[in-house]
Amino acid sequence: MRPSAFDYLTPTSLDEAIGCLSEHAPEARLLAGGQSLIPAMNLRLARPRVLVDLSGISGLAGIEEDGGSVTIGAMTTHSEIAVSDVLQRMVPPLPAMARRIGHHAIRNRGTIGGSLAHADPASEWPCALLALGGQIKVSGPKGERAIPAEEFFRTYYTTEIEPDEILTGVVLSVFDRSRRWSFHEVARQPGAFALVLVLACASLSAGNTVADLRLAVGGCGGRPVLPVTDWSFLTGVRPSAELIETAAQRAAGALDPPGDNSASGEDRRQMALVLLRRALGEVLIEEMGASV
Ligand SMILES: Cc1cc2nc3c(=O)[nH]c(=O)nc-3n(C[C@H](O)[C@H](O)[C@H](O)COP(=O)(O)OP(=O)(O)OC[C@H]3O[C@@H](n4cnc5c(N)ncnc54)[C@H](O)[C@@H]3O)c2cc1C
């Protein structure tokens, strides 16, 4: 099918792009990599009257470290993240997660900003930003604001971005060298969207007791979630297999995934439980090692 007719605008600065949105919102849509929007337009699930292409705006792509944080521009592609040496050193889960997104053609065009704005709850970046405690920067006619990932995702394909705002980038804290992480997902085939995905990050103290744990689950509802925010029953404790089972059960029990054409709610919870056990074991028990 073909998309319905639209005007195509090519701003060359952020201010110009915000002006285009302010003039044409809510009938205008931003175009980043086009890997979600163009298929939706071809199916006429989306019918924007105006497309505002972000690709001509310099400064929206790139990865920069600044002391204790890393900023990733909205137009940075999944492929650029997958091969970034800076991210491999500073925020190592990101390159590994990028390699799990779609296939090469999708990764070469699709952007982190487009993915976060699209807010598919089964996609990698929303889960990553939530687990890593990232901030999402947006700009609009009233200026710039940074939204914590916990507040950014509302529900399926819906975020805190206003119709006249543009997501400009994300800010993440640099990983401490000793921080451990584990990412796992279940997908029906390589390149397909995940059914369920889990990213866990933890720090162990001397003596391998738990200092800190943060874990996000995607694909189990309208947005990624932190199923447990109070892990104090684990802190200061040397984890055992029994404790990991308790933690995994507690996190899976906090999920309430709906069923759909791909999996029933109970199947999703079961998949989450398996991934939670695996991820928690890998981040909390030294000899199991961190993994992708
Ligand atoms: C076959 C296939 C398989 C895929 N598999 C996966 C997968 O496994 N995992 C995964 O995570 N994704 C997957 N995707 C989606 C892919 O990652 C897309 O790149 C991503 O969802 C959207 O990014 P984009 O840059 O292409 O955005 P676009 O498609 O251009 O835009 C998506 C939406 O975001 C808005 N938008 C874009 N940029 C901005 C911005 N800077 N500020 C505000 N709004 C903005 C647009 O207006 C639009 O509404 C897949 C896509 C396809 C077609």
Coordinates of C-alpha atoms and ligand atoms in Angstrom, one line a residue:
M1 CA 0.0 0.0 0.0
R2 CA 1.0 3.6 -0.4
P3 CA 0.9 6.3 2.3
S4 CA -1.7 9.0 2.1
A5 CA -0.5 12.4 0.7
F6 CA 1.8 14.5 3.0
D7 CA 4.0 17.5 2.8
Y8 CA 7.7 16.9 3.4
L9 CA 9.7 19.5 5.4
T10 CA 13.5 19.4 5.8
P11 CA 14.6 21.8 8.6
T12 CA 18.3 22.3 9.0
S13 CA 18.3 23.4 12.7
L14 CA 16.5 22.3 15.9
D15 CA 14.8 25.6 16.2
E16 CA 13.5 25.4 12.7
A17 CA 12.2 21.8 13.3
I18 CA 10.4 23.0 16.5
G19 CA 8.9 25.8 14.4
C20 CA 7.6 23.3 11.9
L21 CA 6.1 21.2 14.6
S22 CA 4.5 24.2 16.4
E23 CA 3.0 25.4 13.1
H24 CA 1.6 22.0 12.0
A25 CA 1.0 20.0 15.3
P26 CA -0.9 17.8 15.8
E27 CA -1.0 16.9 12.1
A28 CA 2.8 16.8 11.8
R29 CA 5.1 13.8 12.6
L30 CA 8.9 13.8 12.9
L31 CA 10.7 11.4 10.7
A32 CA 13.9 9.8 12.1
G33 CA 15.0 6.5 10.7
G34 CA 11.6 5.7 9.3
Q35 CA 11.7 2.1 10.4
S36 CA 8.5 2.3 12.4
L37 CA 6.8 5.3 11.0
I38 CA 7.1 4.5 7.3
P39 CA 5.6 1.0 7.6
A40 CA 2.8 2.5 9.7
M41 CA 2.2 5.1 7.0
N42 CA 2.3 2.5 4.2
L43 CA -0.4 0.6 6.1
R44 CA -2.3 3.8 6.7
L45 CA -2.1 3.2 10.4
A46 CA -0.5 6.7 10.5
R47 CA -1.6 9.5 8.2
P48 CA 0.4 12.6 9.0
R49 CA -0.3 15.6 6.8
V50 CA 3.2 16.9 7.3
L51 CA 6.5 15.0 7.8
V52 CA 9.4 16.8 9.4
D53 CA 12.6 15.1 8.5
L54 CA 15.2 15.3 11.2
S55 CA 18.1 14.0 9.1
G56 CA 19.3 17.4 8.0
I57 CA 19.9 18.7 11.5
S58 CA 23.5 18.5 12.5
G59 CA 24.3 17.9 16.2
L60 CA 21.4 15.5 16.8
A61 CA 23.6 12.4 16.3
G62 CA 26.7 11.2 18.1
I63 CA 28.0 9.8 21.4
E64 CA 29.8 12.1 23.8
E65 CA 31.3 11.4 27.2
D66 CA 31.4 14.2 29.7
G67 CA 32.9 13.2 33.1
G68 CA 30.5 10.8 34.8
S69 CA 27.9 10.7 32.0
V70 CA 27.5 9.8 28.4
T71 CA 25.1 11.6 26.0
I72 CA 23.7 9.8 23.0
G73 CA 22.1 12.1 20.4
A74 CA 18.5 11.2 19.3
M75 CA 19.6 10.5 15.6
T76 CA 22.3 8.0 16.6
T77 CA 21.5 4.8 14.9
H78 CA 21.3 1.4 16.5
S79 CA 24.3 0.3 14.4
E80 CA 26.4 3.2 15.7
I81 CA 25.6 2.2 19.2
A82 CA 26.4 -1.5 18.5
V83 CA 30.0 -0.6 17.5
S84 CA 30.7 2.3 19.8
D85 CA 34.0 1.9 21.7
V86 CA 32.9 4.7 24.1
L87 CA 29.7 2.9 25.0
Q88 CA 31.5 -0.5 25.2
R89 CA 33.7 1.1 27.9
M90 CA 31.2 3.4 29.6
V91 CA 27.8 1.7 29.3
P92 CA 28.5 -1.8 28.1
P93 CA 24.9 -3.2 28.0
L94 CA 24.0 -0.8 25.2
P95 CA 26.2 -2.1 22.3
A96 CA 25.1 -5.7 23.3
M97 CA 21.4 -4.7 23.3
A98 CA 21.7 -2.8 20.0
R99 CA 22.9 -6.0 18.3
R100 CA 19.6 -7.6 19.3
I101 CA 17.5 -5.0 17.5
G102 CA 15.9 -6.2 14.2
H103 CA 18.5 -6.9 11.5
H104 CA 21.2 -4.9 9.8
A105 CA 19.0 -2.8 7.6
I106 CA 16.8 -1.8 10.6
R107 CA 19.8 -1.1 12.7
N108 CA 21.5 1.0 10.0
R109 CA 18.5 3.4 9.7
G110 CA 16.6 3.1 13.0
T111 CA 17.6 5.6 15.8
I112 CA 17.6 5.6 19.5
G113 CA 15.4 8.7 19.6
G114 CA 12.9 7.2 17.2
S115 CA 12.7 4.0 19.2
L116 CA 12.2 5.8 22.5
A117 CA 9.6 8.2 21.0
H118 CA 7.8 5.3 19.4
A119 CA 7.8 3.5 22.8
D120 CA 7.0 0.0 21.8
P121 CA 7.1 -1.8 25.2
A122 CA 8.9 -4.8 23.7
S123 CA 11.8 -2.7 22.2
E124 CA 15.3 -2.7 23.7
W125 CA 15.9 1.0 24.4
P126 CA 12.9 1.7 26.7
C127 CA 13.9 -1.3 28.9
A128 CA 17.6 -0.2 28.8
L129 CA 16.9 3.4 29.8
L130 CA 14.7 2.3 32.6
A131 CA 17.2 -0.2 34.0
L132 CA 20.1 2.2 33.7
G133 CA 18.2 5.1 35.2
G134 CA 18.7 7.3 32.2
Q135 CA 17.3 10.8 31.4
I136 CA 15.6 11.7 28.1
K137 CA 16.1 15.2 26.8
V138 CA 13.4 16.9 24.8
S139 CA 13.2 20.4 23.4
G140 CA 10.2 22.5 22.4
P141 CA 8.9 26.1 22.2
K142 CA 9.2 26.4 26.0
G143 CA 12.8 25.2 26.1
E144 CA 14.6 22.1 27.0
R145 CA 13.7 19.6 29.8
A146 CA 15.1 16.2 30.9
I147 CA 12.6 13.5 31.8
P148 CA 13.7 10.5 34.0
A149 CA 13.0 7.2 32.2
E150 CA 10.7 6.2 35.1
E151 CA 8.3 9.1 34.1
F152 CA 8.8 9.1 30.3
F153 CA 6.8 6.0 29.2
R154 CA 3.1 6.2 29.8
T155 CA 1.7 3.2 28.0
Y156 CA 1.8 1.5 24.6
Y157 CA 3.3 3.9 22.0
T158 CA 2.7 6.9 24.3
T159 CA 5.2 9.0 26.1
E160 CA 5.5 12.3 27.9
I161 CA 6.7 14.1 24.8
E162 CA 4.3 16.9 23.8
P163 CA 3.2 17.2 20.1
D164 CA 5.5 20.2 19.6
E165 CA 8.5 18.7 21.3
I166 CA 11.5 16.9 19.9
L167 CA 13.5 14.2 21.7
T168 CA 17.1 15.4 21.3
G169 CA 19.1 12.8 23.2
V170 CA 19.6 10.6 26.3
V171 CA 22.0 11.0 29.2
L172 CA 23.3 7.9 31.1
S173 CA 25.6 7.6 34.0
V174 CA 28.9 5.9 33.3
F175 CA 29.2 2.4 34.6
D176 CA 31.5 1.8 37.5
R177 CA 34.1 -0.7 36.4
S178 CA 32.9 -3.2 39.0
R179 CA 29.2 -2.9 38.0
R180 CA 27.8 -6.1 36.6
W181 CA 25.0 -6.5 34.1
S182 CA 23.0 -9.2 32.3
F183 CA 20.6 -8.9 29.4
H184 CA 18.3 -11.6 28.2
E185 CA 15.3 -11.7 25.9
V186 CA 13.0 -14.3 24.3
A187 CA 12.2 -13.7 20.6
R188 CA 10.6 -16.1 18.3
Q189 CA 13.4 -15.8 15.8
P190 CA 16.6 -13.7 15.3
G191 CA 15.6 -10.1 14.3
A192 CA 12.1 -10.4 15.7
F193 CA 10.8 -8.1 18.4
A194 CA 11.3 -9.7 21.9
L195 CA 8.3 -11.2 23.6
V196 CA 9.9 -10.5 27.0
L197 CA 13.2 -8.9 27.9
V198 CA 15.1 -8.3 31.1
L199 CA 18.1 -6.1 31.9
A200 CA 19.6 -6.4 35.4
C201 CA 22.5 -4.3 36.7
A202 CA 24.2 -4.8 40.1
S203 CA 27.2 -3.9 42.2
L204 CA 28.7 -6.3 44.7
S205 CA 30.7 -5.2 47.7
A206 CA 33.9 -6.8 49.1
G207 CA 32.9 -10.3 50.1
N208 CA 30.5 -10.5 47.2
T209 CA 27.5 -9.1 49.2
V210 CA 24.9 -7.2 47.2
A211 CA 25.5 -3.4 47.3
D212 CA 22.9 -2.3 44.7
L213 CA 20.5 -3.9 42.2
R214 CA 18.3 -2.4 39.5
L215 CA 16.3 -4.5 37.1
A216 CA 13.8 -3.7 34.3
V217 CA 11.4 -5.9 32.4
G218 CA 9.9 -5.2 29.0
G219 CA 7.2 -6.9 27.0
C220 CA 5.0 -7.5 30.0
G221 CA 2.5 -4.6 29.6
G222 CA 2.2 -1.2 28.0
R223 CA 5.6 0.0 29.2
P224 CA 8.7 -1.4 30.6
V225 CA 8.7 -1.7 34.4
L226 CA 10.9 -1.9 37.4
P227 CA 9.0 -4.8 39.0
V228 CA 10.7 -4.4 42.3
T229 CA 12.1 -1.1 43.5
D230 CA 13.0 -2.1 47.1
W231 CA 15.6 -4.8 47.0
S232 CA 16.7 -4.2 50.6
F233 CA 16.1 -7.9 51.5
L234 CA 19.2 -8.6 49.3
T235 CA 21.5 -5.7 50.2
G236 CA 24.4 -6.6 52.4
V237 CA 23.7 -10.3 51.8
R238 CA 25.8 -12.8 50.0
P239 CA 23.4 -14.2 47.5
S240 CA 22.6 -17.9 47.3
A241 CA 20.6 -19.9 44.7
E242 CA 17.7 -19.9 47.1
L243 CA 17.8 -16.1 47.5
I244 CA 17.9 -15.6 43.7
E245 CA 14.9 -17.8 43.3
T246 CA 13.1 -15.7 45.9
A247 CA 14.1 -12.5 44.2
A248 CA 13.1 -13.8 40.7
Q249 CA 9.7 -15.0 42.1
R250 CA 9.1 -11.7 43.7
A251 CA 9.8 -9.8 40.5
A252 CA 7.8 -12.1 38.3
G253 CA 4.9 -12.0 40.8
A254 CA 4.8 -8.2 40.5
L255 CA 4.2 -8.4 36.7
D256 CA 0.7 -8.6 35.3
P257 CA 1.3 -9.1 31.6
P258 CA -1.8 -9.1 29.3
G259 CA -2.2 -11.8 26.7
D260 CA -2.1 -11.1 23.0
N261 CA -1.7 -12.9 19.6
S262 CA 1.9 -13.7 20.4
A263 CA 1.6 -15.2 23.9
S264 CA -0.8 -15.5 26.8
G265 CA -0.3 -13.4 29.9
E266 CA 0.7 -16.5 31.9
D267 CA 3.2 -17.5 29.2
R268 CA 4.8 -14.1 29.3
R269 CA 5.1 -14.2 33.1
Q270 CA 6.7 -17.6 32.9
M271 CA 9.2 -16.4 30.3
A272 CA 9.9 -13.4 32.5
L273 CA 10.5 -15.7 35.5
V274 CA 13.1 -17.8 33.5
L275 CA 14.9 -14.6 32.3
L276 CA 14.8 -13.1 35.8
R277 CA 16.4 -16.2 37.3
R278 CA 19.1 -16.2 34.7
A279 CA 19.8 -12.5 34.9
L280 CA 19.8 -12.3 38.7
G281 CA 22.1 -15.3 38.9
E282 CA 24.6 -13.7 36.5
V283 CA 24.7 -10.4 38.2
L284 CA 24.7 -11.6 41.8
I285 CA 26.7 -14.8 41.8
E286 CA 30.4 -14.1 40.9
E287 CA 31.1 -17.5 39.3
M288 CA 28.1 -17.2 36.9
G289 CA 29.7 -14.1 35.2
A290 CA 28.0 -11.2 33.4
S291 CA 26.6 -11.9 30.0
V292 CA 24.7 -10.6 27.0
Ligands
LIG1 C1 11.1 -5.7 10.7 C2 11.4 -4.8 11.9 C3 12.0 -5.3 13.0 C4 12.2 -4.5 14.1 N1 12.8 -5.1 15.3 C5 13.0 -4.4 16.3 C6 13.6 -5.0 17.5 O1 13.9 -6.2 17.6 N2 13.8 -4.2 18.6 C7 13.5 -2.8 18.5 O2 13.7 -2.1 19.5 N3 13.0 -2.2 17.4 C8 12.7 -3.0 16.3 N4 12.2 -2.4 15.2 C9 11.9 -0.9 15.3 C10 13.2 -0.1 15.0 O3 14.1 -0.2 16.0 C11 12.9 1.4 14.7 O4 14.1 1.9 14.3 C12 12.4 2.2 15.9 O5 11.3 1.7 16.5 C13 12.0 3.6 15.4 O6 13.2 4.4 15.2 P1 13.2 5.2 13.9 O7 14.5 6.1 14.0 O8 13.2 4.4 12.7 O9 12.0 6.2 14.0 P2 10.8 6.6 13.0 O10 10.2 5.3 12.4 O11 11.3 7.6 12.0 O12 9.8 7.3 14.0 C14 9.1 6.5 15.0 C15 8.2 7.4 15.8 O13 8.9 8.3 16.6 C16 8.7 9.7 16.3 N5 10.1 10.3 16.4 C17 11.2 9.9 15.8 N6 12.2 10.6 16.2 C18 11.8 11.5 17.1 C19 12.4 12.5 17.9 N7 13.7 12.7 17.8 N8 11.6 13.2 18.8 C20 10.3 12.9 18.9 N9 9.6 12.0 18.1 C21 10.4 11.3 17.3 C22 8.2 9.7 14.9 O14 7.4 10.8 14.7 C23 7.4 8.4 14.9 O15 6.1 8.6 15.6 C24 12.0 -3.1 14.1 C25 11.4 -2.6 13.0 C26 11.1 -3.4 11.9 C27 10.5 -2.7 10.6

